[in-house]
JSON list of C-alpha atoms and ligand atoms in Angstrom, two decimals:
[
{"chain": "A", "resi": 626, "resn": "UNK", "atom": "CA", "xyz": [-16.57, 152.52, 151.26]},
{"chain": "A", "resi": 627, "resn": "UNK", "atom": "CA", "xyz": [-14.46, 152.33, 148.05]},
{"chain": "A", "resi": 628, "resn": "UNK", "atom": "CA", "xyz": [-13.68, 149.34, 146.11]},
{"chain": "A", "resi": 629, "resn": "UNK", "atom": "CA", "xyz": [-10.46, 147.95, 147.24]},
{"chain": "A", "resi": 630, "resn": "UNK", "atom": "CA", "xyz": [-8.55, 145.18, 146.27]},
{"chain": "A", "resi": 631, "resn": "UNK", "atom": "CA", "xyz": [-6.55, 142.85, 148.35]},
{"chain": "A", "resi": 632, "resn": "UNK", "atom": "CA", "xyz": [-4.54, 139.71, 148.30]},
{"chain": "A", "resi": 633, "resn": "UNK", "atom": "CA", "xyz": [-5.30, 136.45, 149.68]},
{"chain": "A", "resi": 634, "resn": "UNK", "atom": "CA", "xyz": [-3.64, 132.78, 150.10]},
{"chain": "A", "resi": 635, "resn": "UNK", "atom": "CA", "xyz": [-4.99, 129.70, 150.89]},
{"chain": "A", "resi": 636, "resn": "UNK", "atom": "CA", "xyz": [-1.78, 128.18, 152.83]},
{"chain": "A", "resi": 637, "resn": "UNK", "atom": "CA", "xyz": [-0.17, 124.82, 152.57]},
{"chain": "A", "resi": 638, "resn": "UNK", "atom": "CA", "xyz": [-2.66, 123.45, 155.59]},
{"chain": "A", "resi": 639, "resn": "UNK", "atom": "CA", "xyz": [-5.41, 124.40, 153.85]},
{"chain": "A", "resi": 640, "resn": "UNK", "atom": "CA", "xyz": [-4.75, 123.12, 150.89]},
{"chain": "A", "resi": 641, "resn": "UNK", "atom": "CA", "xyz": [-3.55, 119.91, 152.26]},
{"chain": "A", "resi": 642, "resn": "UNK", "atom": "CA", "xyz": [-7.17, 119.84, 153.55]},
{"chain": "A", "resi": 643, "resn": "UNK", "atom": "CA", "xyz": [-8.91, 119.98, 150.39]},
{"chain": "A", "resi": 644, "resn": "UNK", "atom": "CA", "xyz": [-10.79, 123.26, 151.65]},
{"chain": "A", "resi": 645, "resn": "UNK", "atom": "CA", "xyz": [-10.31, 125.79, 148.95]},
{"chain": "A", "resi": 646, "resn": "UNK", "atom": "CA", "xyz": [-14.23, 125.22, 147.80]},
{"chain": "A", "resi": 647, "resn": "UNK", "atom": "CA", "xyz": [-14.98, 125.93, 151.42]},
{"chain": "A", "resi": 648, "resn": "UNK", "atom": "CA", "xyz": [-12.96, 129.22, 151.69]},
{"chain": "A", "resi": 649, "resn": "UNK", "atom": "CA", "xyz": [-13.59, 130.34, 147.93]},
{"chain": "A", "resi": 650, "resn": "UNK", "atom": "CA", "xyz": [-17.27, 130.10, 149.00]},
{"chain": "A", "resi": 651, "resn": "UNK", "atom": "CA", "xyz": [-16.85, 132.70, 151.69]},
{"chain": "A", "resi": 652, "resn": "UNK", "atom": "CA", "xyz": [-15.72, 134.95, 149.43]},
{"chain": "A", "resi": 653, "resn": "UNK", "atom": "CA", "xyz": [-18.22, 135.01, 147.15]},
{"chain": "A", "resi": 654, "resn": "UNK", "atom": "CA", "xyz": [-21.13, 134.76, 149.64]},
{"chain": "A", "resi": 655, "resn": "UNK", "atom": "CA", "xyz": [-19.45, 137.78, 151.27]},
{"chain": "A", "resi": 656, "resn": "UNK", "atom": "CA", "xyz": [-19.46, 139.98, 148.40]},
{"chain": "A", "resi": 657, "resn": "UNK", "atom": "CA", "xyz": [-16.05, 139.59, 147.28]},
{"chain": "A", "resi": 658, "resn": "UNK", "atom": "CA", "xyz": [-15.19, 138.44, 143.81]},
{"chain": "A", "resi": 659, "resn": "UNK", "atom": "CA", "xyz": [-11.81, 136.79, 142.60]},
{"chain": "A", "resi": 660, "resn": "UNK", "atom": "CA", "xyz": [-10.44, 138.65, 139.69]},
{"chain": "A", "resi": 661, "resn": "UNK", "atom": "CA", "xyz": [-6.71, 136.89, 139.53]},
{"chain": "A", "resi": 662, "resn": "UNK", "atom": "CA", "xyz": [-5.64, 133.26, 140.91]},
{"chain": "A", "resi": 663, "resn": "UNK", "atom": "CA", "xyz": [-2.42, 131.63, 140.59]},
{"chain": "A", "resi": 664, "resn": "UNK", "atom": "CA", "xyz": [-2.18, 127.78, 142.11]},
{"chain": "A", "resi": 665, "resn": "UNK", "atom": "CA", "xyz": [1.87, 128.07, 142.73]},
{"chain": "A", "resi": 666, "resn": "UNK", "atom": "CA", "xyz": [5.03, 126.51, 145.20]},
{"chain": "A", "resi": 667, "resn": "UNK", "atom": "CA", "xyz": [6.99, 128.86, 146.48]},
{"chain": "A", "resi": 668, "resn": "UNK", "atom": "CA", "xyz": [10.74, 128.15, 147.10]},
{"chain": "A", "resi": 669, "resn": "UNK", "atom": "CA", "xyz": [12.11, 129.07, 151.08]},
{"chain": "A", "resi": 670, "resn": "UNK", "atom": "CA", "xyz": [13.31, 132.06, 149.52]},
{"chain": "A", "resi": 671, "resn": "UNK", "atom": "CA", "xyz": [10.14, 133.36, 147.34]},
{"chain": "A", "resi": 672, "resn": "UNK", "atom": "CA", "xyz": [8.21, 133.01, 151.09]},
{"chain": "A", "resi": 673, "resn": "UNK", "atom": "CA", "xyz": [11.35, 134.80, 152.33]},
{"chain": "A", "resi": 674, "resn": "UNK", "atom": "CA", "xyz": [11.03, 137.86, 150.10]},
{"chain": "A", "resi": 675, "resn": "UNK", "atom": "CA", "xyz": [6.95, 137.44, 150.35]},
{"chain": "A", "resi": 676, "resn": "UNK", "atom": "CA", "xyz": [7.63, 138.14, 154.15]},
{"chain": "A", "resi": 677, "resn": "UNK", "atom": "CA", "xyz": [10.05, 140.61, 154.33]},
{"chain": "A", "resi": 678, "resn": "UNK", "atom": "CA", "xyz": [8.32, 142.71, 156.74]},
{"chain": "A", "resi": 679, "resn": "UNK", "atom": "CA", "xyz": [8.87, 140.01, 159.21]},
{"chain": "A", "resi": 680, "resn": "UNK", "atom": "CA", "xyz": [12.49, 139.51, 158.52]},
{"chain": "A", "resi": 681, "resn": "UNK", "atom": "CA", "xyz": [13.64, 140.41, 162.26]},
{"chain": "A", "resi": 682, "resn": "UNK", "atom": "CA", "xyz": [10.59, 138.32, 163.73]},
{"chain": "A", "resi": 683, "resn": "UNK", "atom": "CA", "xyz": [11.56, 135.74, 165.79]},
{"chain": "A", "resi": 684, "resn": "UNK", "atom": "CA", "xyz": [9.04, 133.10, 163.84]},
{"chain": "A", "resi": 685, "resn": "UNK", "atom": "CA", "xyz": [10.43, 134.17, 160.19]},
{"chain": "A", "resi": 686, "resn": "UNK", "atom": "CA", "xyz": [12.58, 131.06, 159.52]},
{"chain": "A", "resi": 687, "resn": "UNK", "atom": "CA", "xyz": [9.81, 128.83, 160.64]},
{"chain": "A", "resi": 688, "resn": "UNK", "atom": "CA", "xyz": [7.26, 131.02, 158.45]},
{"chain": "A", "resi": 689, "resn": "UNK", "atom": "CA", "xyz": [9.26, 130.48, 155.43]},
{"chain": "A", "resi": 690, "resn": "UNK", "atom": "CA", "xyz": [9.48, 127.02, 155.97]},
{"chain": "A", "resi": 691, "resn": "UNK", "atom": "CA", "xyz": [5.96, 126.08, 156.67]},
{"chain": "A", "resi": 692, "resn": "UNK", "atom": "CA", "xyz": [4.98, 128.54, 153.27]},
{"chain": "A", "resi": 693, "resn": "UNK", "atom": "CA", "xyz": [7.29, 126.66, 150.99]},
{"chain": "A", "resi": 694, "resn": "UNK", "atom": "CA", "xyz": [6.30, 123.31, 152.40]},
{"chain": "A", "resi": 695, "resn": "UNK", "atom": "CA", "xyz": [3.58, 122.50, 150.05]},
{"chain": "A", "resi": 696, "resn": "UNK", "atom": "CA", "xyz": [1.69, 124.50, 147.01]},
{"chain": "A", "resi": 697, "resn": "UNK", "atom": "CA", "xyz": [-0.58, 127.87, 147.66]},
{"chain": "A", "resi": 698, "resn": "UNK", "atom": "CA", "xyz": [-3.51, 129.11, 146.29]},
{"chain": "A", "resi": 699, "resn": "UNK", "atom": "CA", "xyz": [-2.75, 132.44, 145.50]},
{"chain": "A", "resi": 700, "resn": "UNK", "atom": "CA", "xyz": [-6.01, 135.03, 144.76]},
{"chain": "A", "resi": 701, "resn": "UNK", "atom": "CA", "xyz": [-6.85, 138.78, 143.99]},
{"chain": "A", "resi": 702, "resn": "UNK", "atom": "CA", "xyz": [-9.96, 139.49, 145.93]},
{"chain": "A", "resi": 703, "resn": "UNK", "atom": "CA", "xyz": [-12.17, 142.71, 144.96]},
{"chain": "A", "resi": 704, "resn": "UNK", "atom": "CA", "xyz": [-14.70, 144.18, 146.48]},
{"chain": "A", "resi": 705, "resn": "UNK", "atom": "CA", "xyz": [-16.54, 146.76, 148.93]},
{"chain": "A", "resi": 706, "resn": "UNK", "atom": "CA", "xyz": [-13.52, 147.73, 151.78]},
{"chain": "A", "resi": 707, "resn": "UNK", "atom": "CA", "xyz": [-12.48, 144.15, 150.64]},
{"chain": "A", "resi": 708, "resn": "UNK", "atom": "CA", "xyz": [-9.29, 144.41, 152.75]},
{"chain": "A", "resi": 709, "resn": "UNK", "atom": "CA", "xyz": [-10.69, 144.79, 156.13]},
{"chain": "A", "resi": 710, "resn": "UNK", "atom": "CA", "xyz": [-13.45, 142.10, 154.98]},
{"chain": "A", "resi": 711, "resn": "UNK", "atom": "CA", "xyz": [-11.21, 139.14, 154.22]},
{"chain": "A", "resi": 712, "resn": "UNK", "atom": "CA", "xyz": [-9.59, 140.05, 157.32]},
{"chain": "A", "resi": 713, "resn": "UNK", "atom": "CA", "xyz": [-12.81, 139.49, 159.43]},
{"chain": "A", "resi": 714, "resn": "UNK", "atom": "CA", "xyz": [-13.42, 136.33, 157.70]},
{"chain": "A", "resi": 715, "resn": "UNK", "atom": "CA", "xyz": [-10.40, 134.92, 158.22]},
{"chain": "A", "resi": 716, "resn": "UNK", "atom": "CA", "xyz": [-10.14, 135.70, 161.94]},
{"chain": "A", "resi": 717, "resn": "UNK", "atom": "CA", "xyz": [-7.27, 136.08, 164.30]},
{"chain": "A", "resi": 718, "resn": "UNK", "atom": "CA", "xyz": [-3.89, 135.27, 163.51]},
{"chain": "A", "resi": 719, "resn": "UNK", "atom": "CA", "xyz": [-4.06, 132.69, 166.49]},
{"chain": "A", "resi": 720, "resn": "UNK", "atom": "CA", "xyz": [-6.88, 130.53, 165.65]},
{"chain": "A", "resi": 721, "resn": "UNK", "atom": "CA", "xyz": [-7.63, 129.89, 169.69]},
{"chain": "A", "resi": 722, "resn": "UNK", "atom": "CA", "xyz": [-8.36, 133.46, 169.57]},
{"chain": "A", "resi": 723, "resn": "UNK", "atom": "CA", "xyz": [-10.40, 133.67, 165.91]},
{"chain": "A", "resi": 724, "resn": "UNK", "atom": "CA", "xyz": [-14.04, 134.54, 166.44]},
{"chain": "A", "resi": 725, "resn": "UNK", "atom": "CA", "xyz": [-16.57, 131.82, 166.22]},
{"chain": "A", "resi": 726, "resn": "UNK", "atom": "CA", "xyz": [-17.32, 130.95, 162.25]},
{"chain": "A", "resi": 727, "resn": "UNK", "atom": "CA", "xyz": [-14.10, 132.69, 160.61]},
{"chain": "A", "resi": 728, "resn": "UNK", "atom": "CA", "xyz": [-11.90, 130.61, 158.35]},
{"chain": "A", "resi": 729, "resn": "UNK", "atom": "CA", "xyz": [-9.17, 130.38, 161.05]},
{"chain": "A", "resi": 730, "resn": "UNK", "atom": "CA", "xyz": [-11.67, 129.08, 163.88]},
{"chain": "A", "resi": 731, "resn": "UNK", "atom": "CA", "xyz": [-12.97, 126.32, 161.21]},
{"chain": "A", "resi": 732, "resn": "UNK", "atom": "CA", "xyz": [-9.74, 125.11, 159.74]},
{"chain": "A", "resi": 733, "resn": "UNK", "atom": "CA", "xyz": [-6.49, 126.88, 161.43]},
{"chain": "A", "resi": 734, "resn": "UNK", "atom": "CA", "xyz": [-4.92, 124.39, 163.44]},
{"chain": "A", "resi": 735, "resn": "UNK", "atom": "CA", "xyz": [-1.93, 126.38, 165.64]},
{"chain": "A", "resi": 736, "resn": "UNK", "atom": "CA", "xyz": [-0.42, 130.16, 165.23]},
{"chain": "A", "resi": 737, "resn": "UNK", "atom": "CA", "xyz": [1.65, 128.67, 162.59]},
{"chain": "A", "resi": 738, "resn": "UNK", "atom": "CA", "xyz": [-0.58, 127.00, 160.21]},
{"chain": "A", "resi": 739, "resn": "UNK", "atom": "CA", "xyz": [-3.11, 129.56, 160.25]},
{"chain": "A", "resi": 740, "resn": "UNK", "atom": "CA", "xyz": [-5.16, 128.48, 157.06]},
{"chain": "A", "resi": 741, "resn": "UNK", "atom": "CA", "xyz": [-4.80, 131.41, 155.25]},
{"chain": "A", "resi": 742, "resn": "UNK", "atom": "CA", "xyz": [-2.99, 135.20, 154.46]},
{"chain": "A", "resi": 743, "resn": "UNK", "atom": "CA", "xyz": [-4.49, 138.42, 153.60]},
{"chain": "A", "resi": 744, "resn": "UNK", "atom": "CA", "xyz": [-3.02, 141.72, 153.49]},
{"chain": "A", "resi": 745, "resn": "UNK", "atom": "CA", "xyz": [-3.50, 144.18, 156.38]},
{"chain": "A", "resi": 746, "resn": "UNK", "atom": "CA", "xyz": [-3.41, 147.67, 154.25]},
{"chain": "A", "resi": 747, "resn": "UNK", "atom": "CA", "xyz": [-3.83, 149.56, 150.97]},
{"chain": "A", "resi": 748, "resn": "UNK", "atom": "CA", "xyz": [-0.28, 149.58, 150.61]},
{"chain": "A", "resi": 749, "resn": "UNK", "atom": "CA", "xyz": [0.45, 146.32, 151.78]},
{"chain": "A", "resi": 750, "resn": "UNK", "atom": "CA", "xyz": [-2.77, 144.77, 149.37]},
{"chain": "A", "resi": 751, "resn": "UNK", "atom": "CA", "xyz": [-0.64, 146.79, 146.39]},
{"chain": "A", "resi": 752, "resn": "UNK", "atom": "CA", "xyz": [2.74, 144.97, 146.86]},
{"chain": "A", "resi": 753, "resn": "UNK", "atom": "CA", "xyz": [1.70, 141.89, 147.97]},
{"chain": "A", "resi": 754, "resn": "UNK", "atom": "CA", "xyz": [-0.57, 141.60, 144.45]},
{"chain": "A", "resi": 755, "resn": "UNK", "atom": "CA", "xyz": [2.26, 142.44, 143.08]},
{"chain": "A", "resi": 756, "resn": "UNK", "atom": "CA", "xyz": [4.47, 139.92, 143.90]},
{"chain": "A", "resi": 757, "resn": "UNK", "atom": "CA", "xyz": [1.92, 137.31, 142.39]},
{"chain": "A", "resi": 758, "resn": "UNK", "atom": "CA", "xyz": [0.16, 138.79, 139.66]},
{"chain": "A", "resi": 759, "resn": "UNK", "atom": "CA", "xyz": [0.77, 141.06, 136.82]},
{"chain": "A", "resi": 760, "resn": "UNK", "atom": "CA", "xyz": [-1.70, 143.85, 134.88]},
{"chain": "A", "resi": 761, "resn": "UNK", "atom": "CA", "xyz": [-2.41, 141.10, 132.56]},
{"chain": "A", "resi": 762, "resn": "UNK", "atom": "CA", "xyz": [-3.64, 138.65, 135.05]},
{"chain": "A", "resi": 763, "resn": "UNK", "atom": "CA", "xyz": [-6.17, 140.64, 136.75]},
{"chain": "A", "resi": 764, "resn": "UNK", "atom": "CA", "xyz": [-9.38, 140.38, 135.76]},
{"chain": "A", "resi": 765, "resn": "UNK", "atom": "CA", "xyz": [-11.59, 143.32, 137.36]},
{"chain": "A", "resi": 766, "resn": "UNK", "atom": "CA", "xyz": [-15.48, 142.60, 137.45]},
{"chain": "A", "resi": 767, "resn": "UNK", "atom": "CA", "xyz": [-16.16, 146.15, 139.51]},
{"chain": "B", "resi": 1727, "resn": "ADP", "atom": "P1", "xyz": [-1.60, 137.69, 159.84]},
{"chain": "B", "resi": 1727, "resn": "ADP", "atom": "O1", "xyz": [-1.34, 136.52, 158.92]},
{"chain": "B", "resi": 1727, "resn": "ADP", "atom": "O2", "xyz": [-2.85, 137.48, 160.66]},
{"chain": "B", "resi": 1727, "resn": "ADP", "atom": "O3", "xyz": [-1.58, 139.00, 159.11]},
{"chain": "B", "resi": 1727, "resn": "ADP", "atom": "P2", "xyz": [1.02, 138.42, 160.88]},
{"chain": "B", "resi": 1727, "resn": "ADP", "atom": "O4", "xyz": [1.15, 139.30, 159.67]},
{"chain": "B", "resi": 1727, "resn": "ADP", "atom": "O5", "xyz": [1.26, 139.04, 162.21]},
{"chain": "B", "resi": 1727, "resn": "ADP", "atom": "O6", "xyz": [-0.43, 137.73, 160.91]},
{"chain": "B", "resi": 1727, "resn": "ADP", "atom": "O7", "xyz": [2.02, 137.20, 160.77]},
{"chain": "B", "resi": 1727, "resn": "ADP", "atom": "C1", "xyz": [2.23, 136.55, 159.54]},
{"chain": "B", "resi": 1727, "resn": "ADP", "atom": "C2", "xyz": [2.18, 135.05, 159.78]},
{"chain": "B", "resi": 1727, "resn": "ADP", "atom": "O8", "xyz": [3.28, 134.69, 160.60]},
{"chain": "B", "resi": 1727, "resn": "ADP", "atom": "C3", "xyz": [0.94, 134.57, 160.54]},
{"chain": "B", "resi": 1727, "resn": "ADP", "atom": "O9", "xyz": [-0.18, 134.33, 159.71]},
{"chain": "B", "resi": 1727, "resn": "ADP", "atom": "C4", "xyz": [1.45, 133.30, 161.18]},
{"chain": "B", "resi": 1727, "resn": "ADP", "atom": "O10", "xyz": [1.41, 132.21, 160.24]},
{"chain": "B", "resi": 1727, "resn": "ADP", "atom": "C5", "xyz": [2.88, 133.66, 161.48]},
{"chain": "B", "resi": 1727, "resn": "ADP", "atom": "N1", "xyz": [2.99, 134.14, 162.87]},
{"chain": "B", "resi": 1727, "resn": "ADP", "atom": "C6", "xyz": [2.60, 135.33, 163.36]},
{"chain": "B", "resi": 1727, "resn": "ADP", "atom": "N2", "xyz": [2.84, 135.43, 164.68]},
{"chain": "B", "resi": 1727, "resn": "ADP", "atom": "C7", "xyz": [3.39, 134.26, 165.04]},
{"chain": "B", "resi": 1727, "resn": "ADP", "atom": "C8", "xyz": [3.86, 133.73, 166.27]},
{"chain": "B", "resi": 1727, "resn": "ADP", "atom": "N3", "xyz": [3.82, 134.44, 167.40]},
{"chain": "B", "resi": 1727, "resn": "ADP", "atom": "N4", "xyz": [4.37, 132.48, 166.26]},
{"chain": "B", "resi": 1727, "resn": "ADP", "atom": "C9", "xyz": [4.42, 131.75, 165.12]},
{"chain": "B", "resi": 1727, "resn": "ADP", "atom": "N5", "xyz": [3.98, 132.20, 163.90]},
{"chain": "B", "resi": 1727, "resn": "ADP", "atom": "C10", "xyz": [3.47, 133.44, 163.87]},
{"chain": "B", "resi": 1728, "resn": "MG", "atom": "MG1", "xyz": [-0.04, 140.00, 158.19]}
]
């Protein structure tokens, strides 16, 4: 499997939490390395544009809120098919449903505070870096 890159955010729960050592450590223990990171608060609007995809979703006002309701760690992960990977450490989207020992199961509390984002595709990964981080920023170690 190639090396891929992907985005991922610590949300405002998980920050409030103190847990980014916990999460970063994941990462790193899972082979992935973090090759940009941006600390940042994102206005209703930023989240708004950062979520277009869900625009006609019934939860995207909520979404927008709860993203802009405290500051985000935002990160560039690299690695080994590091998209699918951060997705099976972070665990379902609903944390009643994340698997036993993913991010989500250990510090999600509800559908909406859900710990953490990561991208879902190559495309996706592409954009959503992005919209954080520029060619100057990224730092690759592969
Ligand atoms: P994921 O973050 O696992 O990729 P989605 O892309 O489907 O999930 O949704 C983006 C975010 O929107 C989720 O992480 C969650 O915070 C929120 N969300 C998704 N589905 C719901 C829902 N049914 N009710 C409330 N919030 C939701
Ligand atoms: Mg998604």
């Amino acid at each position: 499997m190639a090396i891929q890159r992907t985005l991922s955010i610590i949300k405002p729960d998980a920050i409030a939490k103190n847990v980014i050592g916990d999460i970063i450590r994941r990462f790193e223990e899972n082979g992935l390395s973090i090759i940009a990171m941006k600390m940042t608060h994102l206005s209703a609007a930023e989240a708004g544009r950062f979520y277009a995809v869900h625009a006609e979703r019934p939860f995207y006002k909520d979404l927008c809120t709860f993203m802009s309701s405290g500051p985000i760690l935002a990160m560039c992960l690299e690695g080994k098919n590091a998209i699918a990977l951060n997705r099976q450490l972070m665990g379902a989207t609903n944390p009643k449903e994340a698997e036993e020992g993913t991010i989500r199961a250990d510090h999600a509390d509800s559908i909406d505070a859900n710990a953490v984002h990561g991208s879902d595709s190559e495309e996706n990964a592409a954009i959503e870096i992005n919209f954080f981080f520029s060619d100057l920023d990224i730092h690759s170690r592969s």
